[in-house]
């Protein structure tokens, strides 16, 4: 998904391997909006809550595990 975003829009600096966190957040927001477009409010809310829970779980893993033990 992120590779597709950079392939379509490129990076602000024009660097091939540059990662801009704001661009990634925008890409994720657009993707979630596309996935939930036309869904009822309860489903959109559940998707957002699931996403936040996953982010929190990964943050905990990154904080507590050596780099070699992190899942991808």
C-alpha positions as a LaTeX table, in Angstrom:
\begin{tabular}{lrrr}
\hline
Residue & $x$ (\AA) & $y$ (\AA) & $z$ (\AA) \\
\hline
Unk1 & 0.00 & 0.00 & 0.00 \\
Unk2 & 2.74 & 2.46 & 0.94 \\
Unk3 & 4.80 & 1.50 & $-2.12$ \\
Unk4 & 1.71 & 2.12 & $-4.27$ \\
Unk5 & 1.28 & 5.55 & $-2.70$ \\
Unk6 & 4.89 & 6.53 & $-3.46$ \\
Unk7 & 4.64 & 5.08 & $-6.97$ \\
Unk8 & 1.61 & 7.25 & $-7.65$ \\
Unk9 & 2.54 & 10.46 & $-5.82$ \\
Unk10 & 6.32 & 10.28 & $-5.21$ \\
Unk11 & 7.91 & 11.92 & $-2.18$ \\
Unk12 & 7.96 & 15.62 & $-1.39$ \\
Unk13 & 11.76 & 15.70 & $-1.64$ \\
Unk14 & 11.84 & 13.65 & $-4.81$ \\
Unk15 & 14.15 & 11.12 & $-3.18$ \\
Unk16 & 13.39 & 7.53 & $-4.15$ \\
Unk17 & 13.77 & 5.99 & $-0.67$ \\
Unk18 & 12.64 & 8.97 & 1.43 \\
Unk19 & 9.85 & 8.30 & 3.92 \\
Unk20 & 7.61 & 11.15 & 5.00 \\
Unk21 & 5.45 & 10.23 & 8.00 \\
Unk22 & 2.80 & 12.79 & 7.07 \\
Unk23 & 2.50 & 11.23 & 3.61 \\
Unk24 & 2.10 & 7.77 & 5.14 \\
Unk25 & $-0.60$ & 9.00 & 7.50 \\
Unk26 & $-2.39$ & 10.62 & 4.56 \\
Unk27 & $-2.15$ & 7.39 & 2.55 \\
Unk28 & $-3.55$ & 5.38 & 5.46 \\
Unk29 & $-6.38$ & 7.87 & 5.97 \\
Unk30 & $-7.30$ & 7.74 & 2.28 \\
Unk31 & $-7.21$ & 3.94 & 2.33 \\
Unk32 & $-9.45$ & 3.69 & 5.40 \\
Unk33 & $-11.85$ & 6.24 & 3.90 \\
Unk34 & $-12.02$ & 4.25 & 0.66 \\
Unk35 & $-12.55$ & 0.97 & 2.52 \\
Unk36 & $-15.35$ & 2.35 & 4.67 \\
Unk37 & $-17.03$ & 4.60 & 2.09 \\
Unk38 & $-20.72$ & 3.82 & 2.04 \\
Unk39 & $-20.56$ & 1.87 & 5.30 \\
Unk40 & $-22.69$ & 2.73 & 8.26 \\
Unk41 & $-21.25$ & 4.76 & 11.13 \\
Unk42 & $-20.92$ & 1.73 & 13.42 \\
Unk43 & $-18.73$ & $-0.14$ & 10.92 \\
Unk44 & $-16.52$ & 2.91 & 10.30 \\
Unk45 & $-16.11$ & 3.33 & 14.05 \\
Unk46 & $-15.20$ & $-0.34$ & 14.47 \\
Unk47 & $-12.58$ & $-0.11$ & 11.70 \\
Unk48 & $-11.03$ & 2.96 & 13.34 \\
Unk49 & $-11.00$ & 1.29 & 16.75 \\
Unk50 & $-9.43$ & $-1.86$ & 15.29 \\
Unk51 & $-6.76$ & 0.23 & 13.58 \\
Unk52 & $-5.96$ & 2.12 & 16.79 \\
Unk53 & $-5.76$ & $-1.16$ & 18.72 \\
Unk54 & $-3.34$ & $-2.62$ & 16.16 \\
Unk55 & $-1.19$ & 0.51 & 16.29 \\
Unk56 & $-1.08$ & 0.32 & 20.09 \\
Unk57 & $-0.10$ & $-3.36$ & 19.97 \\
Unk58 & 2.73 & $-2.69$ & 17.53 \\
Unk59 & 3.96 & 0.25 & 19.61 \\
Unk60 & 4.10 & $-2.02$ & 22.65 \\
Unk61 & 6.01 & $-4.65$ & 20.67 \\
Unk62 & 8.50 & $-2.11$ & 19.36 \\
Unk63 & 9.00 & $-0.69$ & 22.83 \\
Unk64 & 9.45 & $-4.01$ & 24.61 \\
Unk65 & 11.17 & $-6.31$ & 22.10 \\
Unk66 & 14.64 & $-6.41$ & 20.59 \\
Unk67 & 14.59 & $-5.48$ & 16.91 \\
Unk68 & 15.12 & $-9.09$ & 15.82 \\
Unk69 & 11.93 & $-10.22$ & 17.62 \\
Unk70 & 9.50 & $-7.73$ & 16.02 \\
Unk71 & 6.78 & $-9.06$ & 13.74 \\
Unk72 & 6.17 & $-7.50$ & 10.34 \\
\hline
\end{tabular}
